[in-house]
Coordinates of C-alpha atoms in Angstrom, one line a residue:
X1 CA 0.0 0.0 0.0
X2 CA 1.2 3.5 -0.8
X3 CA 0.2 5.7 2.0
X4 CA 0.9 8.8 4.0
X5 CA 1.0 12.4 2.8
X6 CA 3.0 11.0 -0.1
X7 CA 0.5 8.6 -1.4
X8 CA -2.9 7.5 -2.2
X9 CA -2.6 3.7 -2.1
X10 CA -6.0 3.0 -3.6
X11 CA -5.2 5.1 -6.6
X12 CA -2.2 3.1 -7.7
X13 CA -3.9 -0.3 -7.9
X14 CA -5.3 -1.8 -11.1
X15 CA -8.3 -3.8 -10.0
X16 CA -10.4 -6.4 -11.7
X17 CA -12.3 -4.0 -13.8
X18 CA -13.0 -6.3 -16.8
X19 CA -14.2 -9.8 -17.7
X20 CA -10.7 -10.5 -19.0
X21 CA -9.2 -9.8 -15.6
X22 CA -11.7 -12.3 -14.0
X23 CA -10.9 -14.9 -16.6
X24 CA -7.2 -14.5 -15.9
X25 CA -7.9 -14.8 -12.2
X26 CA -9.8 -18.0 -12.8
X27 CA -7.0 -19.4 -15.0
X28 CA -4.4 -18.5 -12.5
X29 CA -6.5 -20.1 -9.8
X30 CA -6.6 -23.4 -11.7
X31 CA -2.9 -23.3 -12.4
X32 CA -2.2 -22.5 -8.8
X33 CA -4.2 -25.4 -7.5
X34 CA -2.1 -27.7 -9.8
X35 CA 1.2 -26.2 -8.7
X36 CA 0.4 -25.9 -5.0
X37 CA -0.5 -29.6 -4.8
X38 CA 2.8 -30.7 -3.4
X39 CA 3.8 -30.2 0.2
X40 CA 7.0 -28.2 0.6
X41 CA 10.0 -30.0 2.0
X42 CA 11.9 -28.4 4.8
X43 CA 15.7 -28.4 4.7
X44 CA 16.8 -31.4 6.7
X45 CA 19.5 -29.5 8.4
X46 CA 17.6 -26.3 8.9
X47 CA 17.9 -25.2 12.5
X48 CA 15.1 -23.1 14.2
X49 CA 16.5 -19.7 15.0
X50 CA 13.9 -17.5 16.6
X51 CA 10.7 -17.1 14.6
X52 CA 10.7 -19.8 12.0
X53 CA 8.5 -21.9 9.7
X54 CA 7.5 -25.5 10.3
X55 CA 4.9 -27.5 8.4
X56 CA 3.5 -24.3 6.8
X57 CA 3.1 -22.4 10.1
X58 CA 5.0 -19.5 11.8
X59 CA 6.4 -20.7 15.1
X60 CA 8.5 -19.1 17.8
X61 CA 11.8 -20.7 18.8
X62 CA 10.0 -22.7 21.6
X63 CA 7.6 -24.1 19.1
X64 CA 4.6 -21.9 20.0
X65 CA 2.4 -21.2 17.0
X66 CA 2.4 -17.4 16.6
X67 CA -0.5 -15.9 14.8
X68 CA 0.0 -12.2 13.9
X69 CA -2.7 -9.9 14.8
X70 CA -1.6 -6.3 14.1
X71 CA -1.5 -3.3 11.8
X72 CA 0.8 -1.4 9.5
X73 CA 2.6 1.8 10.6
X74 CA 4.1 4.4 8.2
X75 CA 7.2 5.1 10.2
X76 CA 9.4 6.3 7.4
X77 CA 7.0 9.1 6.5
X78 CA 6.1 10.0 10.1
X79 CA 9.3 9.4 12.0
X80 CA 8.2 11.8 14.8
X81 CA 5.2 9.6 15.7
X82 CA 7.3 7.6 18.2
X83 CA 4.3 6.9 20.5
X84 CA 2.5 4.9 17.8
X85 CA 3.9 1.5 18.6
X86 CA 2.9 1.9 22.3
X87 CA -0.6 3.1 21.2
X88 CA -1.0 0.2 18.8
X89 CA 0.0 -2.2 21.6
X90 CA -2.6 -0.7 24.0
X91 CA -5.3 -1.7 21.4
X92 CA -4.2 -5.3 21.7
X93 CA -1.9 -5.9 18.7
X94 CA 0.8 -8.5 19.0
X95 CA 2.7 -7.4 15.9
X96 CA 3.3 -4.3 13.8
X97 CA 4.5 -4.0 10.1
X98 CA 6.8 -1.0 10.0
X99 CA 7.3 1.0 6.8
X100 CA 11.0 1.7 6.1
X101 CA 12.9 3.2 3.1
X102 CA 16.3 2.1 1.6
X103 CA 16.8 5.6 0.3
X104 CA 15.9 5.0 -3.3
X105 CA 12.6 6.8 -3.2
X106 CA 12.3 8.3 0.2
X107 CA 14.7 9.3 3.0
X108 CA 16.7 6.3 4.0
X109 CA 16.2 4.9 7.5
X110 CA 19.6 4.6 9.1
X111 CA 20.9 1.7 11.0
X112 CA 20.5 3.8 14.2
X113 CA 16.8 4.5 13.4
X114 CA 16.1 0.8 12.6
X115 CA 17.7 -0.3 15.8
X116 CA 15.5 2.2 17.6
X117 CA 12.4 0.8 15.9
X118 CA 13.3 -2.7 16.9
X119 CA 14.0 -1.6 20.5
X120 CA 10.6 0.1 20.6
X121 CA 8.9 -3.0 19.3
X122 CA 10.5 -5.1 22.0
X123 CA 9.8 -2.5 24.7
X124 CA 6.1 -2.6 23.7
X125 CA 6.0 -6.4 23.4
X126 CA 5.1 -6.6 19.7
X127 CA 6.8 -8.6 16.9
X128 CA 8.3 -6.3 14.3
X129 CA 7.8 -6.9 10.6
X130 CA 10.2 -4.6 8.8
X131 CA 9.7 -3.8 5.1
X132 CA 11.3 -1.6 2.4
X133 CA 8.6 0.4 0.7
X134 CA 10.6 1.7 -2.2
X135 CA 10.0 -1.4 -4.3
X136 CA 6.2 -0.7 -4.5
X137 CA 4.9 -1.4 -8.0
X138 CA 8.2 -2.1 -9.7
X139 CA 7.9 -2.6 -13.5
X140 CA 4.9 -0.3 -13.6
X141 CA 6.0 2.5 -11.2
X142 CA 9.0 4.3 -12.7
X143 CA 10.2 5.5 -9.3
X144 CA 10.3 2.1 -7.7
X145 CA 13.4 0.3 -6.5
X146 CA 14.5 -3.2 -7.4
X147 CA 14.1 -6.1 -5.0
X148 CA 17.8 -6.6 -5.4
X149 CA 18.5 -3.1 -3.9
X150 CA 16.1 -3.9 -1.1
X151 CA 18.1 -7.1 -0.4
X152 CA 21.3 -5.0 -0.3
X153 CA 19.7 -2.7 2.3
X154 CA 18.9 -5.6 4.6
X155 CA 22.4 -7.0 4.2
X156 CA 23.7 -3.5 5.2
X157 CA 21.7 -3.8 8.3
X158 CA 23.0 -7.2 9.2
X159 CA 24.7 -6.0 12.4
X160 CA 21.5 -4.3 13.6
X161 CA 19.4 -7.4 12.8
X162 CA 21.8 -10.0 14.3
X163 CA 20.4 -11.6 17.4
X164 CA 16.9 -10.2 16.8
X165 CA 15.5 -13.4 15.1
X166 CA 13.0 -13.9 18.0
X167 CA 11.6 -10.4 17.4
X168 CA 11.9 -9.4 13.8
X169 CA 10.6 -10.7 10.4
X170 CA 12.3 -9.2 7.3
X171 CA 9.7 -8.3 4.6
X172 CA 12.2 -7.9 1.7
X173 CA 10.2 -5.3 -0.3
X174 CA 6.6 -4.0 -0.3
X175 CA 4.5 -5.0 -3.3
X176 CA 7.6 -5.5 -5.3
X177 CA 6.0 -5.8 -8.7
X178 CA 3.1 -3.9 -10.4
X179 CA 0.7 -5.1 -13.1
X180 CA 3.1 -4.9 -16.0
X181 CA 4.4 -8.4 -16.9
X182 CA 3.8 -9.8 -13.3
X183 CA 5.4 -13.1 -14.3
X184 CA 8.7 -11.2 -14.0
X185 CA 8.2 -11.2 -10.2
X186 CA 9.4 -14.8 -9.7
X187 CA 13.1 -14.8 -10.6
X188 CA 14.0 -11.5 -8.8
X189 CA 12.1 -12.8 -5.7
X190 CA 14.1 -16.0 -5.7
X191 CA 17.3 -14.2 -6.3
X192 CA 16.6 -11.8 -3.4
X193 CA 15.9 -14.6 -1.0
X194 CA 19.0 -16.5 -2.0
X195 CA 21.1 -13.3 -1.6
X196 CA 19.9 -12.7 2.0
X197 CA 20.6 -16.3 2.9
X198 CA 24.0 -16.3 1.3
X199 CA 24.8 -13.2 3.4
X200 CA 24.0 -15.1 6.5
X201 CA 20.6 -13.6 7.6
X202 CA 18.7 -16.2 9.5
X203 CA 15.4 -14.3 10.1
X204 CA 12.1 -15.4 8.8
X205 CA 11.8 -13.7 5.4
X206 CA 8.5 -12.4 4.1
X207 CA 7.8 -11.9 0.3
X208 CA 4.9 -9.8 -1.1
X209 CA 2.8 -10.8 -4.1
X210 CA 3.0 -9.0 -7.5
X211 CA 0.0 -7.0 -8.9
X212 CA 0.6 -4.4 -6.3
X213 CA 0.5 -7.1 -3.7
X214 CA -2.9 -8.5 -4.7
X215 CA -1.8 -11.3 -7.1
X216 CA -5.0 -11.0 -9.1
X217 CA -3.2 -12.9 -12.0
X218 CA -2.1 -15.7 -9.7
X219 CA 1.6 -15.5 -10.3
X220 CA 2.7 -15.9 -6.7
X221 CA 0.1 -18.6 -6.2
X222 CA 1.4 -20.5 -9.2
X223 CA 5.1 -20.1 -8.3
X224 CA 5.0 -20.2 -4.5
X225 CA 6.5 -23.7 -4.4
X226 CA 9.5 -22.6 -6.4
X227 CA 10.1 -19.5 -4.4
X228 CA 9.7 -21.4 -1.1
X229 CA 12.2 -24.0 -2.3
X230 CA 14.8 -21.3 -2.9
X231 CA 15.1 -20.6 0.8
X232 CA 17.6 -23.2 2.1
X233 CA 16.4 -22.6 5.7
X234 CA 12.7 -23.1 4.8
X235 CA 11.9 -20.0 6.9
X236 CA 9.9 -18.0 4.3
X237 CA 6.3 -16.7 4.5
X238 CA 4.2 -15.4 1.7
X239 CA 2.2 -12.1 2.1
X240 CA -1.0 -11.4 0.1
X241 CA -2.5 -7.9 0.2
X242 CA -6.3 -7.9 0.0
X243 CA -8.1 -4.8 -1.2
X244 CA -11.0 -4.4 -3.6
X245 CA -9.8 -7.3 -5.8
X246 CA -11.0 -9.5 -2.9
X247 CA -14.7 -8.4 -2.8
X248 CA -16.3 -11.8 -2.6
X249 CA -16.0 -14.6 0.0
X250 CA -15.1 -17.2 -2.6
X251 CA -12.0 -15.3 -3.8
X252 CA -10.7 -14.9 -0.3
X253 CA -11.3 -18.5 0.8
X254 CA -10.0 -20.0 -2.4
X255 CA -6.8 -18.1 -2.2
X256 CA -6.0 -18.7 1.4
X257 CA -7.0 -22.3 1.4
X258 CA -4.8 -23.1 -1.6
X259 CA -1.7 -22.2 0.4
X260 CA -2.9 -23.8 3.6
X261 CA -3.7 -27.1 1.8
X262 CA -0.3 -27.0 0.2
X263 CA 1.3 -26.3 3.6
X264 CA 2.8 -23.1 2.3
X265 CA 2.9 -20.4 4.9
X266 CA 0.9 -17.3 4.2
X267 CA -0.6 -14.3 6.0
X268 CA -2.7 -11.2 5.0
X269 CA 0.1 -8.6 5.1
X270 CA -2.1 -5.7 4.2
X271 CA -5.9 -5.3 3.8
X272 CA -8.5 -2.7 3.7
X273 CA -12.2 -2.7 4.4
X274 CA -13.8 0.6 3.3
X275 CA -15.3 0.7 -0.2
X276 CA -13.5 2.6 -2.9
X277 CA -14.1 3.4 -6.6
X278 CA -13.0 -0.1 -7.6
X279 CA -15.1 -2.2 -5.2
X280 CA -15.9 -3.1 -1.6
X281 CA -13.3 -5.4 0.0
X282 CA -14.9 -8.2 2.1
X283 CA -13.0 -7.6 5.3
X284 CA -15.4 -9.7 7.3
X285 CA -14.5 -12.8 5.4
X286 CA -10.8 -11.9 5.4
X287 CA -10.8 -11.7 9.2
X288 CA -13.1 -14.7 9.8
X289 CA -11.0 -16.9 7.5
X290 CA -7.7 -15.8 9.0
X291 CA -9.2 -16.7 12.4
X292 CA -10.6 -20.1 11.2
X293 CA -7.3 -21.0 9.5
X294 CA -5.0 -19.6 12.2
X295 CA -3.4 -17.2 9.7
X296 CA -2.0 -13.8 10.6
X297 CA -3.3 -10.5 9.4
X298 CA -1.9 -6.9 9.5
X299 CA -4.5 -4.2 8.7
X300 CA -3.6 -1.0 6.7
X301 CA -2.9 1.3 8.4
X302 CA -2.5 3.0 11.8
X303 CA -2.7 6.7 10.6
X304 CA -1.5 9.2 8.1
X305 CA -3.1 8.1 4.9
X306 CA -3.9 10.6 2.2
X307 CA -7.3 9.0 1.9
X308 CA -8.4 9.1 5.6
X309 CA -10.9 6.2 5.2
X310 CA -7.9 3.9 5.6
X311 CA -6.8 5.5 8.9
X312 CA -7.5 3.2 11.8
X313 CA -6.7 6.1 14.2
X314 CA -7.5 9.7 13.3
X315 CA -4.5 12.0 13.6
X316 CA -2.5 9.2 15.3
X317 CA -4.8 9.5 18.3
X318 CA -5.6 6.1 19.8
X319 CA -8.7 7.6 21.4
X320 CA -10.1 8.6 18.0
X321 CA -10.6 5.3 16.2
X322 CA -12.3 5.6 12.8
X323 CA -15.1 3.2 11.9
X324 CA -12.4 1.1 10.1
X325 CA -10.3 1.2 13.3
X326 CA -13.3 0.1 15.4
X327 CA -13.8 -2.8 13.0
X328 CA -10.2 -3.9 13.2
X329 CA -9.6 -3.6 16.9
X330 CA -13.0 -4.2 18.4
X331 CA -15.1 -6.0 15.8
X332 CA -15.8 -9.7 15.3
X333 CA -12.5 -11.7 14.8
X334 CA -10.7 -8.4 15.6
X335 CA -7.5 -7.8 17.4
X336 CA -9.0 -7.3 20.9
X337 CA -10.8 -10.6 20.5
X338 CA -8.2 -12.8 18.9
X339 CA -4.7 -11.4 19.6
X340 CA -2.2 -13.4 21.7
X341 CA 1.1 -11.9 22.8
X342 CA 4.3 -13.8 21.7
X343 CA 5.7 -16.1 24.3
X344 CA 9.1 -14.4 24.0
X345 CA 7.4 -11.6 26.0
X346 CA 5.8 -13.9 28.4
X347 CA 2.5 -14.3 26.6
X348 CA 1.0 -17.0 24.5
X349 CA 1.1 -20.8 24.7
X350 CA 2.1 -21.9 28.1
X351 CA -0.4 -20.0 30.1
X352 CA -3.9 -21.1 29.3
X353 CA -5.6 -20.0 32.5
X354 CA -8.0 -17.0 32.2
X355 CA -8.3 -14.4 34.8
X356 CA -11.3 -14.3 37.1
X357 CA -14.2 -12.0 36.1
X358 CA -13.8 -8.4 37.4
X359 CA -16.2 -7.2 40.0
X360 CA -19.4 -5.3 39.2
X361 CA -18.5 -1.9 37.8
X362 CA -19.9 1.4 39.1
X363 CA -20.4 4.6 37.2
X364 CA -19.7 8.1 38.3
X365 CA -19.3 11.7 36.9
X366 CA -21.9 11.0 34.2
X367 CA -22.3 13.8 31.7
X368 CA -24.0 14.0 28.4
X369 CA -21.0 12.6 26.6
X370 CA -18.8 10.9 29.2
X371 CA -18.7 8.8 32.3
X372 CA -16.2 7.4 34.8
X373 CA -16.2 3.6 35.3
X374 CA -14.5 1.7 38.1
X375 CA -14.5 -2.0 39.2
X376 CA -13.0 -4.4 41.6
X377 CA -9.8 -6.1 40.2
X378 CA -9.7 -9.5 38.7
X379 CA -7.1 -12.1 39.7
X380 CA -4.9 -14.3 37.6
X381 CA -2.4 -17.1 38.1
X382 CA 0.3 -15.0 36.3
X383 CA -1.1 -11.5 36.3
X384 CA -3.8 -9.3 34.8
X385 CA -2.4 -6.9 32.2
X386 CA -5.5 -5.1 30.8
X387 CA -9.2 -4.6 31.1
X388 CA -11.7 -4.3 28.2
X389 CA -14.9 -2.2 28.7
X390 CA -17.8 -3.2 26.6
X391 CA -21.3 -2.0 25.9
X392 CA -23.9 -4.8 26.0
X393 CA -26.9 -4.6 23.7
X394 CA -28.9 -7.8 23.8
X395 CA -26.5 -10.5 22.6
X396 CA -24.2 -7.9 21.0
X397 CA -21.1 -6.4 22.6
X398 CA -19.2 -3.3 21.4
X399 CA -15.8 -2.5 22.9
X400 CA -15.7 1.1 24.2
X401 CA -12.4 1.4 25.9
X402 CA -9.4 -0.4 27.4
X403 CA -7.5 0.2 30.6
X404 CA -4.5 -1.2 32.4
X405 CA -6.0 -0.1 35.8
X406 CA -9.3 -0.8 37.4
X407 CA -11.0 2.4 36.1
X408 CA -11.5 4.2 32.8
X409 CA -13.1 7.4 31.5
X410 CA -15.5 6.8 28.7
X411 CA -15.8 9.6 26.2
X412 CA -17.7 10.2 23.0
X413 CA -20.9 8.9 24.4
X414 CA -24.3 9.9 23.0
X415 CA -26.4 12.3 25.1
X416 CA -29.6 11.1 26.7
X417 CA -28.8 7.5 26.0
X418 CA -28.8 4.4 28.2
X419 CA -25.6 2.3 28.3
X420 CA -25.3 -1.2 29.8
X421 CA -21.6 -1.8 30.5
X422 CA -19.5 -4.7 31.6
X423 CA -15.7 -5.4 31.9
X424 CA -13.4 -8.3 30.9
X425 CA -9.9 -8.9 32.2
X426 CA -7.0 -10.2 30.0
X427 CA -3.6 -11.5 30.9
X428 CA -0.3 -11.3 29.0
X429 CA -1.0 -14.6 27.2
X430 CA -4.2 -13.2 25.8
X431 CA -6.5 -15.2 27.9
X432 CA -9.8 -13.4 28.5
X433 CA -12.0 -13.7 31.6
X434 CA -15.7 -14.2 31.7
X435 CA -17.7 -11.1 31.7
X436 CA -18.4 -9.1 34.8
X437 CA -21.8 -8.2 36.0
X438 CA -23.3 -5.2 34.2
X439 CA -24.1 -1.7 35.3
X440 CA -26.5 0.6 33.4
X441 CA -26.1 4.4 33.2
X442 CA -28.0 7.0 31.2
X443 CA -26.1 10.0 29.9
X444 CA -27.5 13.5 30.5
X445 CA -29.4 15.6 28.1
X446 CA -27.1 18.0 26.3
X447 CA -27.2 21.7 26.8
X448 CA -28.6 23.9 24.1
X449 CA -25.8 25.4 22.1
X450 CA -25.3 28.4 19.9
X451 CA -25.3 26.4 16.7
X452 CA -27.5 25.6 13.8
X453 CA -27.2 22.8 11.2
X454 CA -28.7 22.6 7.8
X455 CA -28.6 19.1 6.2
X456 CA -29.6 18.3 2.6
X457 CA -29.3 15.5 0.1
X458 CA -27.9 16.9 -3.1
X459 CA -27.9 13.7 -5.2
X460 CA -29.0 10.1 -5.0
X461 CA -28.5 6.9 -7.0
X462 CA -29.2 3.2 -6.3
X463 CA -27.4 2.3 -3.1
X464 CA -25.7 5.7 -2.6
X465 CA -26.1 9.4 -2.2
X466 CA -24.4 12.7 -1.7
X467 CA -25.2 15.2 1.1
X468 CA -23.9 18.4 2.5
X469 CA -24.2 20.1 5.9
X470 CA -23.8 23.8 6.8
X471 CA -22.8 24.3 10.4
X472 CA -23.5 27.8 11.6
X473 CA -22.1 29.4 14.8
X474 CA -25.0 31.6 16.1
X475 CA -22.9 32.8 19.0
X476 CA -20.8 35.9 19.5
X477 CA -17.4 34.2 19.9
X478 CA -15.6 31.9 17.5
X479 CA -15.7 28.1 18.0
X480 CA -12.2 26.7 17.9
X481 CA -12.2 22.9 17.6
X482 CA -15.5 21.0 17.6
X483 CA -17.1 17.6 17.2
X484 CA -20.4 17.3 15.3
X485 CA -22.5 14.3 16.2
X486 CA -25.6 12.9 14.5
X487 CA -27.2 9.5 13.9
X488 CA -28.5 8.1 10.6
X489 CA -32.1 6.9 10.9
X490 CA -32.0 4.1 8.3
X491 CA -28.6 2.4 8.3
X492 CA -26.8 4.8 6.0
X493 CA -23.0 5.0 6.2
X494 CA -20.5 7.7 5.3
X495 CA -18.0 6.5 2.7
X496 CA -16.0 9.7 1.9
X497 CA -16.2 13.2 3.5
X498 CA -14.7 16.6 2.8
X499 CA -14.6 19.5 5.3
X500 CA -14.5 17.0 8.2
X501 CA -13.1 13.7 9.4
X502 CA -15.8 11.1 10.2
X503 CA -15.9 8.2 12.6
X504 CA -18.9 6.0 12.4
X505 CA -20.0 3.4 15.0
X506 CA -23.2 1.7 14.0
X507 CA -25.6 4.6 13.1
X508 CA -23.8 7.3 15.1
X509 CA -21.4 9.6 13.2
X510 CA -18.9 11.9 14.9
X511 CA -17.2 14.4 12.7
X512 CA -13.9 16.1 13.7
X513 CA -12.8 19.2 11.8
X514 CA -10.5 19.2 8.8
X515 CA -7.5 21.5 9.0
X516 CA -9.4 24.2 7.1
X517 CA -12.6 24.0 9.2
X518 CA -11.2 24.0 12.7
X519 CA -12.6 27.5 13.5
X520 CA -16.2 28.5 13.0
X521 CA -16.2 32.3 13.2
X522 CA -18.8 34.2 15.3
X523 CA -22.0 34.4 13.2
X524 CA -20.1 32.4 10.5
X525 CA -20.4 28.9 9.1
X526 CA -18.5 26.0 7.6
X527 CA -19.6 23.4 5.0
X528 CA -19.2 19.7 5.2
X529 CA -20.0 17.3 2.3
X530 CA -19.9 13.6 2.0
X531 CA -20.9 10.6 -0.1
X532 CA -22.6 7.6 1.6
X533 CA -24.4 4.3 1.1
X534 CA -28.1 3.8 1.7
X535 CA -30.8 1.2 1.5
X536 CA -34.2 1.7 -0.2
X537 CA -34.9 4.8 1.9
X538 CA -32.7 7.8 2.8
X539 CA -34.3 9.8 5.6
X540 CA -32.2 12.7 7.0
X541 CA -30.8 12.8 10.5
X542 CA -33.1 14.8 12.8
X543 CA -30.8 15.9 15.6
X544 CA -27.3 17.3 15.8
X545 CA -24.9 18.3 18.6
X546 CA -21.8 20.4 18.4
X547 CA -19.3 19.5 21.1
X548 CA -22.1 18.0 23.1
X549 CA -24.5 20.9 22.8
X550 CA -27.8 20.7 20.9
X551 CA -28.0 22.6 17.6
X552 CA -31.2 23.9 16.0
X553 CA -31.9 22.4 12.6
X554 CA -33.2 23.9 9.4

């Protein structure tokens, strides 16, 4: 994925936009099934050094099966965001794929910087997947670096990487071939793998697929056995990137199962969920199949995308998850639910005993948008490391917050709304307690504000619409910084917004300002527009609050 202020990753991908592309995919699938039929042999004398591959699975040195549950982080474009790894860990991730540069296209990450990244990963108890991003789209993207130059970069970091085999996976190059002659991917990939091994690197090596990582022509699938055999240690894992090419369950299950059946190691090294102009990725199936097959996944991406629909956290703020972030961290088969810390940090396989349930929580300091929650501590045979606070609605649970102590402040609540809340405890191994008893609180009615909102639909089409909102400050002083909140009455969703940054949870939408709409002048207004999805009806929201205060509507 190309990301950050420098990129728009969605824009560079050629997706299956024609019947011909689908026919090629089907043919590649058939060839892949034939080629992947054999089980890869492991080198008889290969010795497990740290993270390694055995029987098609990623294991730790002690034999514990490690399943990556994490995200991508654009370190090379945002080197000042040094808190990100810690923030990602607090959301439950056990691994982070870190974007680096070998200097061909962006500023080179020095050995000192890479050493600091590794140290931060270890301090925050996450496994590091390090990747060179300069190779993205080689053969189609004129600025891209060769995979051979990426291999040279890793060899130049040999002293930094030495001894980190328990903590680091080397992803040779990101999406190292575009859509132009993707068959050319195979030989350079084999050569790069051999070059790293000849130089003495013993880490597990990851290779990305061609077709901008999505392998829609099946080249990696058809040649996976040959690439795997090129690694004399047998410690190589394949990475498929799943975006809008993978918009049906069948495509996802067929691809992943072909590798699993052949006992060829694979993970979803990048994936997106929000719909784009090429299609709507089926992230639900991606995550469900990864969980069912015990395969890793690494969502794109923590923050800093040019297209903010792919930001998991808005503005690198762990307390402002987007709807995409809520899905990844707190949704079904998400990170909070399925992640287990690597045993090298004391988590994982040997401790299977869950903590006791926390005591019944109590609520205090309830306002229209926030509340404090506290509860008696849980106990554990090793130690409780975190608590997860959930909202209970019938048989459905939605994670609202996490805490390392026995209290939390819940923010972003809807006014005049009843919340039934409960708490889970987790230990370092990822074991989760049974749920605590529940407590119900009702947020206060919001105050009346000096604001007015005009909402109108300006265009509609089957399944979608465009709307705009004018937010007026009716007061005598400027409004600096704000959050606009409203709820869709018929299941609509925001897909793209300008003038604001949306976060949607179920029907509730919270909009933060864009850089150019932060201030609403006294007696002035700002405009927000968006496109969205809809069902058969498209009724307008009827109530709006600005920073928790009720606005009049027109």
